[in-house]
Short mmCIF file of C-alpha atoms and ligand atoms in Angstrom, two decimals:
data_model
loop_
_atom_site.label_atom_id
_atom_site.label_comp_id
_atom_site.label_asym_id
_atom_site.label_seq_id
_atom_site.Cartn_x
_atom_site.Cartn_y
_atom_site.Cartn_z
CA UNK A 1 0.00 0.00 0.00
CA UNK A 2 1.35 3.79 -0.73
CA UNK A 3 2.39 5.32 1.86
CA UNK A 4 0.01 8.24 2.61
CA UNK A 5 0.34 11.98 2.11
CA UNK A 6 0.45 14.87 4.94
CA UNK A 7 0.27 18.13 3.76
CA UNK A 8 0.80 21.04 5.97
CA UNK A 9 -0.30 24.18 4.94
CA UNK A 10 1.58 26.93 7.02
CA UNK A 11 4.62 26.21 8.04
CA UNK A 12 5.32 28.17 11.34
CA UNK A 13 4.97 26.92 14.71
CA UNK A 14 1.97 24.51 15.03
CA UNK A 15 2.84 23.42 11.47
CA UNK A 16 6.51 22.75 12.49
CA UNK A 17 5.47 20.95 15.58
CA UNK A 18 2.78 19.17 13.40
CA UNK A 19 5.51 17.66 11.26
CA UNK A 20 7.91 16.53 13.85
CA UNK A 21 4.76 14.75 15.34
CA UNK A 22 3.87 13.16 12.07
CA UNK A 23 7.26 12.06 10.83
CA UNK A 24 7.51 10.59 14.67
CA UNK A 25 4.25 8.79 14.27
CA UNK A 26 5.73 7.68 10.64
CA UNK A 27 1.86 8.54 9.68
CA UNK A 28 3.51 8.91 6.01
CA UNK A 29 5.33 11.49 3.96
CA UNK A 30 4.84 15.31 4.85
CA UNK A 31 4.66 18.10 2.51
CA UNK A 32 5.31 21.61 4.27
CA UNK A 33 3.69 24.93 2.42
CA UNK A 34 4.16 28.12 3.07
CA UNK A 35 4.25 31.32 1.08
CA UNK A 36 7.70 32.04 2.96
CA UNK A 37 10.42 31.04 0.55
CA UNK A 38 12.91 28.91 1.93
CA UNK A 39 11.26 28.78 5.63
CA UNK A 40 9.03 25.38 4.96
CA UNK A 41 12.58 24.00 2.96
CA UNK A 42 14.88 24.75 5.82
CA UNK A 43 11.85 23.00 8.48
CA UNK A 44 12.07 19.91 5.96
CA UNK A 45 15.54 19.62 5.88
CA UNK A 46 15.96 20.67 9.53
CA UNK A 47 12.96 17.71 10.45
CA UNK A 48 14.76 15.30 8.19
CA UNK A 49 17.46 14.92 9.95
CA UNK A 50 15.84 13.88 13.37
CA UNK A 51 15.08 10.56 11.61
CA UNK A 52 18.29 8.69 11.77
CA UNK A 53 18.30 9.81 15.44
CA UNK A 54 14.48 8.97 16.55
CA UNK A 55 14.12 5.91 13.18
CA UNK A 56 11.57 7.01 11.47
CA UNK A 57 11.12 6.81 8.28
CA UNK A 58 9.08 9.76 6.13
CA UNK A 59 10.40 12.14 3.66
CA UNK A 60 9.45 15.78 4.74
CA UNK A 61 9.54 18.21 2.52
CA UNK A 62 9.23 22.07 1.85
CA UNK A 63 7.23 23.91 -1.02
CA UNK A 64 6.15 27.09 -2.09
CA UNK A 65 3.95 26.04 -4.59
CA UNK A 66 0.53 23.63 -4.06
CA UNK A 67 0.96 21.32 -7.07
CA UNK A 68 3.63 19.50 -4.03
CA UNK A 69 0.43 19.07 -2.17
CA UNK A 70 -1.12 16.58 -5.34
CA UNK A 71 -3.18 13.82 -3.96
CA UNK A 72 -2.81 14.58 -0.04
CA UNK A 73 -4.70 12.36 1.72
CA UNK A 74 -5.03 14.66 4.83
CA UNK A 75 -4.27 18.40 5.00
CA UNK A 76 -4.07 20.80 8.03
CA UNK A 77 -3.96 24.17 7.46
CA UNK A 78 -2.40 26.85 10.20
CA UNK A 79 -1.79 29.13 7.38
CA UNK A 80 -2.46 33.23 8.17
CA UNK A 81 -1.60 35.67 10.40
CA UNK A 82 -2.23 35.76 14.21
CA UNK A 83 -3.71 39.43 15.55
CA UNK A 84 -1.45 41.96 16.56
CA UNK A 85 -1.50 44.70 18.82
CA UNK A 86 -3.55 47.24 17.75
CA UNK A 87 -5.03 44.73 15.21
CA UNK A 88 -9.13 44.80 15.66
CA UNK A 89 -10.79 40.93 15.34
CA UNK A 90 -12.28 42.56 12.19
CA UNK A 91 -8.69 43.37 10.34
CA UNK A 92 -7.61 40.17 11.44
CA UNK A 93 -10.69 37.97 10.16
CA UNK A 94 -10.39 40.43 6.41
CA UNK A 95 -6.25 39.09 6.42
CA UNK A 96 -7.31 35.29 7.15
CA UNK A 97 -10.15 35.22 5.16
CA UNK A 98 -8.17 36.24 1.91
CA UNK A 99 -5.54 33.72 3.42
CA UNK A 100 -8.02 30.58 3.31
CA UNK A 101 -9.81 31.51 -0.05
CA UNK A 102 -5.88 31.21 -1.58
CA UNK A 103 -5.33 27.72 0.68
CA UNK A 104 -9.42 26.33 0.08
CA UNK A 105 -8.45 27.10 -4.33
CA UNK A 106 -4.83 24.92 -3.60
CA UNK A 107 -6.67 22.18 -2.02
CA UNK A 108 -9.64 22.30 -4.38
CA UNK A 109 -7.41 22.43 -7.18
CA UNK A 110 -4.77 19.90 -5.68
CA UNK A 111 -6.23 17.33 -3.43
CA UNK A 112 -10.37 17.24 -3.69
CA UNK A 113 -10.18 14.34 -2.01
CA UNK A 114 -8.32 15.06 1.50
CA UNK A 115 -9.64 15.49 4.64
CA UNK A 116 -9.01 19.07 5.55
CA UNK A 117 -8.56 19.80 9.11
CA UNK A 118 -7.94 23.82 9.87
CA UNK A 119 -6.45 25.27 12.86
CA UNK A 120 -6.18 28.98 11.55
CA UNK A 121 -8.28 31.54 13.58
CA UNK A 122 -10.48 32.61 14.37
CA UNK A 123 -11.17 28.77 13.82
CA UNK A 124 -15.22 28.45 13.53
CA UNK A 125 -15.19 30.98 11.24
CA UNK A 126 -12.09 30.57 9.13
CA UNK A 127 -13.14 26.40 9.31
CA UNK A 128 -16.64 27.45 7.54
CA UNK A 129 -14.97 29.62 4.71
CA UNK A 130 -12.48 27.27 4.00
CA UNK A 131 -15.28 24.75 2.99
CA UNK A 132 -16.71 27.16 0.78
CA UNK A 133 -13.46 28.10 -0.83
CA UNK A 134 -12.41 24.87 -1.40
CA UNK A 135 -16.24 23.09 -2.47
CA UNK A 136 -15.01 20.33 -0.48
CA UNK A 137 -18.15 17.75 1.18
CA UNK A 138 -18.71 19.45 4.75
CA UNK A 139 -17.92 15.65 5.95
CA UNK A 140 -14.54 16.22 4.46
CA UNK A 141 -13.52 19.54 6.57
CA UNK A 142 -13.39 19.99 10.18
CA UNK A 143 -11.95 22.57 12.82
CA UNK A 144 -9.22 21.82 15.10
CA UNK A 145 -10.36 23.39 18.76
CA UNK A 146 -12.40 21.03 21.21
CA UNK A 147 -9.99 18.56 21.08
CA UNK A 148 -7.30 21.20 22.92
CA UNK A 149 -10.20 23.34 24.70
CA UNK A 150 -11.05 19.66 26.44
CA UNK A 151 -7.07 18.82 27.07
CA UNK A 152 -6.73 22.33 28.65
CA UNK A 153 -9.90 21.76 30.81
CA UNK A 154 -8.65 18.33 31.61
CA UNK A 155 -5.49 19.09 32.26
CA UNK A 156 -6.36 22.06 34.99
CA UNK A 157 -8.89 19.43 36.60
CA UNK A 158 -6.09 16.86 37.11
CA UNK A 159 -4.04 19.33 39.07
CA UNK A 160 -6.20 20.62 41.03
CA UNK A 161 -7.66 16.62 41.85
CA UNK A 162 -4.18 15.54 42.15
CA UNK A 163 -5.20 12.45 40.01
CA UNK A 164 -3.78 11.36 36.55
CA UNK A 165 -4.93 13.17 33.24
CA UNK A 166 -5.64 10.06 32.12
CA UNK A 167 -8.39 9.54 33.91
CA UNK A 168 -10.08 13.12 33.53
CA UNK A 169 -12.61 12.93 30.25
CA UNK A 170 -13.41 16.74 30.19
CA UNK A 171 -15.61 18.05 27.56
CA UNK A 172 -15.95 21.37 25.76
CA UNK A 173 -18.78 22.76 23.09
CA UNK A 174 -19.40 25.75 21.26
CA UNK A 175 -17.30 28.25 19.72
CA UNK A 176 -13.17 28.27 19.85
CA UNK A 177 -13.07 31.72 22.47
CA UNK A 178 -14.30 33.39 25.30
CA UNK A 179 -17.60 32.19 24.75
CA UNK A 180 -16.76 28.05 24.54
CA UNK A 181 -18.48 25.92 26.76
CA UNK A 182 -16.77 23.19 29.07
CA UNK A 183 -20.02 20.73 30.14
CA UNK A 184 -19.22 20.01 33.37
CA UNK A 185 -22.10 17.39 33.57
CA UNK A 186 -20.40 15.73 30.51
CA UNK A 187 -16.98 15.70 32.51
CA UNK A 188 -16.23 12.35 34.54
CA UNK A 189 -12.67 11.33 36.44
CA UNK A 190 -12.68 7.65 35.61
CA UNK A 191 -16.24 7.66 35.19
CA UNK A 192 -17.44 9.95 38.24
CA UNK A 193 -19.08 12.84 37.04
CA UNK A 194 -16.42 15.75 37.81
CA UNK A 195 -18.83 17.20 40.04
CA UNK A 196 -19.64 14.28 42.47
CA UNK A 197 -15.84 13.90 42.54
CA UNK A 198 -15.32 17.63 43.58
CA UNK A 199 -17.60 16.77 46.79
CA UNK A 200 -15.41 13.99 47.74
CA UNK A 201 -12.67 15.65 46.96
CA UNK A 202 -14.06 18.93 49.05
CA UNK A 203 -13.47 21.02 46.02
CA UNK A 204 -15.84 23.71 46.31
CA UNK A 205 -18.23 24.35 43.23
CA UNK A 206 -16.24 28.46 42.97
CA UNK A 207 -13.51 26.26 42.17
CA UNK A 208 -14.56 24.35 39.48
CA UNK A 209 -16.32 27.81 37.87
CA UNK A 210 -12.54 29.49 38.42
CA UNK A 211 -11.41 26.22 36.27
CA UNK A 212 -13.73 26.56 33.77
CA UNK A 213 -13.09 30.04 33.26
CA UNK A 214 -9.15 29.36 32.75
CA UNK A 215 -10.29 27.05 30.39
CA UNK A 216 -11.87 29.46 28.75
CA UNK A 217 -8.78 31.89 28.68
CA UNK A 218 -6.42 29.02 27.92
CA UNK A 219 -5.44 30.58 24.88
CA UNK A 220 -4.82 33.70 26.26
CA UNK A 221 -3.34 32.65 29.21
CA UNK A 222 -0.12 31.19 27.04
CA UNK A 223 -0.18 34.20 24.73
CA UNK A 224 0.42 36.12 27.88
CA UNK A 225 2.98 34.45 29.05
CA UNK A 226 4.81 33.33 25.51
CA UNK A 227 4.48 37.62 25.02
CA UNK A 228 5.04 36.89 20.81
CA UNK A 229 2.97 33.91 19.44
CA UNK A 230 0.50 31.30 20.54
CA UNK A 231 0.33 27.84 22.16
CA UNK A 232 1.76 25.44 19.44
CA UNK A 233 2.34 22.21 21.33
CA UNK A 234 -1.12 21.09 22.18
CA UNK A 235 -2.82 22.59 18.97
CA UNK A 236 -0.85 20.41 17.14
CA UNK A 237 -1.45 17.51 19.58
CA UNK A 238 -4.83 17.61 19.12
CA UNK A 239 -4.94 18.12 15.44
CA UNK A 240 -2.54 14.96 15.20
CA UNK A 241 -5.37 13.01 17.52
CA UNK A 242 -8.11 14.09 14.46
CA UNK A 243 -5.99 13.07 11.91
CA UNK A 244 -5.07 9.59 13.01
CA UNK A 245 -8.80 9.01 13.96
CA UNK A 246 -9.41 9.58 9.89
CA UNK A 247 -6.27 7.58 8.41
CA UNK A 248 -7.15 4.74 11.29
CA UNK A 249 -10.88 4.89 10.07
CA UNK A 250 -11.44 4.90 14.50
CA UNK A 251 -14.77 6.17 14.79
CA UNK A 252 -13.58 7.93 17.45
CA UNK A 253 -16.15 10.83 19.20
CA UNK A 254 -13.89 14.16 19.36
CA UNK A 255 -15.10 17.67 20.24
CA UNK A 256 -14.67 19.16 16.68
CA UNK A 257 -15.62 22.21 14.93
CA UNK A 258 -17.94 20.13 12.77
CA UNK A 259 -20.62 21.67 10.49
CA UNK A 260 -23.98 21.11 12.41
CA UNK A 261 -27.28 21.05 10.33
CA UNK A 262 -30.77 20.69 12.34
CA UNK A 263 -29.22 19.56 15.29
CA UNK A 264 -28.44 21.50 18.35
CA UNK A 265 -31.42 23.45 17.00
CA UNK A 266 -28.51 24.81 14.41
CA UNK A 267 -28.75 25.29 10.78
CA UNK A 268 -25.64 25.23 8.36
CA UNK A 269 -22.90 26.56 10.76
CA UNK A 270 -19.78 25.27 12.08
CA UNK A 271 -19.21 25.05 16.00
CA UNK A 272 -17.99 22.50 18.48
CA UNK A 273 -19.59 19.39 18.51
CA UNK A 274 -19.20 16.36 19.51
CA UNK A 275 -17.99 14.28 16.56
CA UNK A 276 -17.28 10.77 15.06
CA UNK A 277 -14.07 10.94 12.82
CA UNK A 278 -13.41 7.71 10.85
CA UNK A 279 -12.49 7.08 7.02
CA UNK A 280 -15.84 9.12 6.06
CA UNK A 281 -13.93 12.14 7.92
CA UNK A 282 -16.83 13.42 10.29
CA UNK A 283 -19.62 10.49 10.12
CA UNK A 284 -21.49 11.83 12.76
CA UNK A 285 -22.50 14.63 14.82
CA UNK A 286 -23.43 13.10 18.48
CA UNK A 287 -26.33 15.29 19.86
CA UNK A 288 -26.40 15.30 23.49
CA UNK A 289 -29.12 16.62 26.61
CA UNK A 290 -27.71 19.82 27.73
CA UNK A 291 -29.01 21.61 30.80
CA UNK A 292 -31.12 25.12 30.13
CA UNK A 293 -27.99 26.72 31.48
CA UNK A 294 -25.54 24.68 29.36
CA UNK A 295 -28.11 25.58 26.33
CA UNK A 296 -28.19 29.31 26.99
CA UNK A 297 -24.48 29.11 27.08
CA UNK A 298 -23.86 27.21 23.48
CA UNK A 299 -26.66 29.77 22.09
CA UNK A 300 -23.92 32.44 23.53
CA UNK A 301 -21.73 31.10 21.90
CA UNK A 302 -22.96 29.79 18.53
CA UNK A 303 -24.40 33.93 18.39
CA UNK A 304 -20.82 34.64 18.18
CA UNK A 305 -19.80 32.57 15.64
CA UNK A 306 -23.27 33.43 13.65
CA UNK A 307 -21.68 37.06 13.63
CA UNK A 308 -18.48 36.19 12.33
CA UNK A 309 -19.88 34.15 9.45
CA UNK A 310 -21.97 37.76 8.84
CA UNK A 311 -18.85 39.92 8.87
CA UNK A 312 -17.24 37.24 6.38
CA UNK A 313 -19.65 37.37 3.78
CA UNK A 314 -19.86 41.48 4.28
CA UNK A 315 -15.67 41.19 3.82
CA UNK A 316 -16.40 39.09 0.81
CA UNK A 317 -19.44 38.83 -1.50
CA UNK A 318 -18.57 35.48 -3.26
CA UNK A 319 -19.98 33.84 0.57
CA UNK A 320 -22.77 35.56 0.75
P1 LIG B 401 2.67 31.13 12.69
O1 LIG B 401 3.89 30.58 13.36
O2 LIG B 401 2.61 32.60 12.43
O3 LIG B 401 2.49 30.35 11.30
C1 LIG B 401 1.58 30.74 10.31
C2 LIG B 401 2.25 30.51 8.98
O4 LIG B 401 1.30 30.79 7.95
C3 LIG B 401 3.45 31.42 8.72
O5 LIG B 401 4.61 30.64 8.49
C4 LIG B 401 3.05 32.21 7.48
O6 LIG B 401 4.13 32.46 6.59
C5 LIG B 401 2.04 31.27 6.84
N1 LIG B 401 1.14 31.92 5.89
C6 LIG B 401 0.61 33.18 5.93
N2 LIG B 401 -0.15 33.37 4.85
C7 LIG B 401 -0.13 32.22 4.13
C8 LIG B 401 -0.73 31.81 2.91
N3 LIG B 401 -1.53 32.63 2.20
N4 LIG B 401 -0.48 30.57 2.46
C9 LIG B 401 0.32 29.72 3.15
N5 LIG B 401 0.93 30.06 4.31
C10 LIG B 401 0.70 31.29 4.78
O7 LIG B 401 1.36 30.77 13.50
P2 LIG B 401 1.06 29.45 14.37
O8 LIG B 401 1.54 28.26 13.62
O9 LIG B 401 1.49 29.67 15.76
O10 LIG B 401 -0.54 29.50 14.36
C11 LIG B 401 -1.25 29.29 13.17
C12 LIG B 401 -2.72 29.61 13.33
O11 LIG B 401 -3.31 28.76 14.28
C13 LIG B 401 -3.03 31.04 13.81
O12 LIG B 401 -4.12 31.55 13.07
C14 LIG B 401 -3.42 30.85 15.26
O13 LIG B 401 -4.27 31.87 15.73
C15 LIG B 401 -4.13 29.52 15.16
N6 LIG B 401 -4.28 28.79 16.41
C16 LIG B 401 -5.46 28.17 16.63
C17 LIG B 401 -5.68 27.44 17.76
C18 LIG B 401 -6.98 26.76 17.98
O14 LIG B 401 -7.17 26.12 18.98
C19 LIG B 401 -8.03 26.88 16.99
C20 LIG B 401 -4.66 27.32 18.73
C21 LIG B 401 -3.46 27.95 18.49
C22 LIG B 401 -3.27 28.69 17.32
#
């Protein structure tokens, strides 16, 4: 069987990290784009040699141009700019926007048949134009955000437990920001729903609404503290995780920036969801009983999004 085909589009510092992780997972050979000339080559070269050293066996390479990207069988795009200071959410979404009608015309052109999984932000938004720009199957294109929102969430519960993150199953919905929603009543240590746990734990319930709301910030938080980029690490991580669910056909049920129709009480939008990810890319949207609060929170939140998707087609008429 050919080996299969990773391309990367963006070749900074999730898409860096996303290479090392895919060469080290040997999930086949990886194809680095970038507009930056020389940047994605030196990365390639740079990744290449870590395989004598580690053993794995890929061949990474850098491009400039999308015919290298010919038959991918799974592309994830970081490509764009992140906002600057002094840059409104309106400048950046115009900048991004032009960025993912140039990447969704590679891929459409290049690889119809990959399953496109986009990290760029701001990621419900971007995730939705991309699919138009590219006239890709909605099944076939997916946002990377629950999957690191929920690691984040699970991640703060384990320390403040004092028990392994690999027993914390935490679970986020809604829109990649301020507004996302970690379901606490979906959220189990083991199995024990996180909030039974908190009593035996004496854990008051302020605490857990502190955690969520660092969940929330997560992104922020490390943007803070980093003081020039974002988190890198986990985003790649998790888009890794989505990818491997596809190529491994695992059904698996990931919180994804999926494009929800009639569920949720949504129509033709992209937000987080939980998701089933398996050779059919997302086969399912898994519609679960919220709470009225959890519901007025996702409506919060999907309101958000609804307004970027508005402000997209305003920036460019071809969406509308
Ligand atoms: P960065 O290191 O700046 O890499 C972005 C790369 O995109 C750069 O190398 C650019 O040269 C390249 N680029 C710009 N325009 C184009 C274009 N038209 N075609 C191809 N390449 C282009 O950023 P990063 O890797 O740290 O982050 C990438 C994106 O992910 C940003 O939009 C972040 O905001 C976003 N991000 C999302 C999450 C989510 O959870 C959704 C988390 C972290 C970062």
């Amino acid at each position: 069987m050919a080996r299969k085909k990773i391309a990367l589009i963006g070749a900074g510092m999730i898409g860096g990290t996303l290479a090392h992780l895919a060469a080290k997972k040997e999930m086949g050979d990886i194809v680095l784009f970038d507009i930056a000339e020389g940047m994605p080559q030196g990365k390639a070269l740079d990744l290449s040699q870590c395989g004598p050293i580690e053993g794995f066996d890929a061949k990474i390479t850098g491009s400039n141009d999308y015919a290298d990207i010919a038959g991918a069988d799974v592309v994830i795009v970081t490509a764009g700019v992140p906002r600057k200071p002094g840059m409104s959410r309106d400048d950046l979404l115009g900048i991004n926007l032009k960025v993912m009608k140039s990447v969704g015309e590679g891929i459409k052109n290049n690889c119809p048949d990959a399953f496109v999984i986009c990290i760029t932000n701001p990621l419900d938004a971007m995730v939705w134009a991309l699919r138009e720009f590219s006239g890709l199957p909605h099944n076939k294109v997916v946002g990377m955000a629950g999957v690191l929102d929920s690691a984040r969430f699970a991640t703060f519960l384990a320390w403040e437990f004092g028990c392994s993150v690999k027993d914390v199953n935490a679970f986020v919905l809604g829109g990649h920001g301020d507004t996302m929603v970690p379901v606490t009543s979906y959220t189990t240590i083991n199995g024990i729903p996180v909030n039974d746990y908190a009593k035996i734990k004496g854990v008051s319930e302020s605490r857990i609404d502190e955690i969520v709301d660092r969940t929330r910030k997560g992104g922020g938080e490390i943007v803070g503290l980093l003081g020039n980029g974002s988190a890198y690490y986990a985003p790649a991580t998790s888009a890794i995780a989505m990818a491997e669910a596809y190529l491994g056909d695992q059904k698996r049920i990931l919180p994804c920036a999926s494009y929800v129709e009639g569920k949720y009480g949504l129509d033709g939008l992209y937000v987080g969801v939980p998701t089933v990810i398996g050779a059919g890319g997302t086969e399912e949207v898994i519609e679960i009983e919220l709470s009225d609060e959890e519901k007025n929170n996702l409506k919060v939140s999907t309101d958000a999004v609804e307004e970027l998707l508005e402000a997209c087609k305003s920036l460019d008429g071809s969406l509308a």
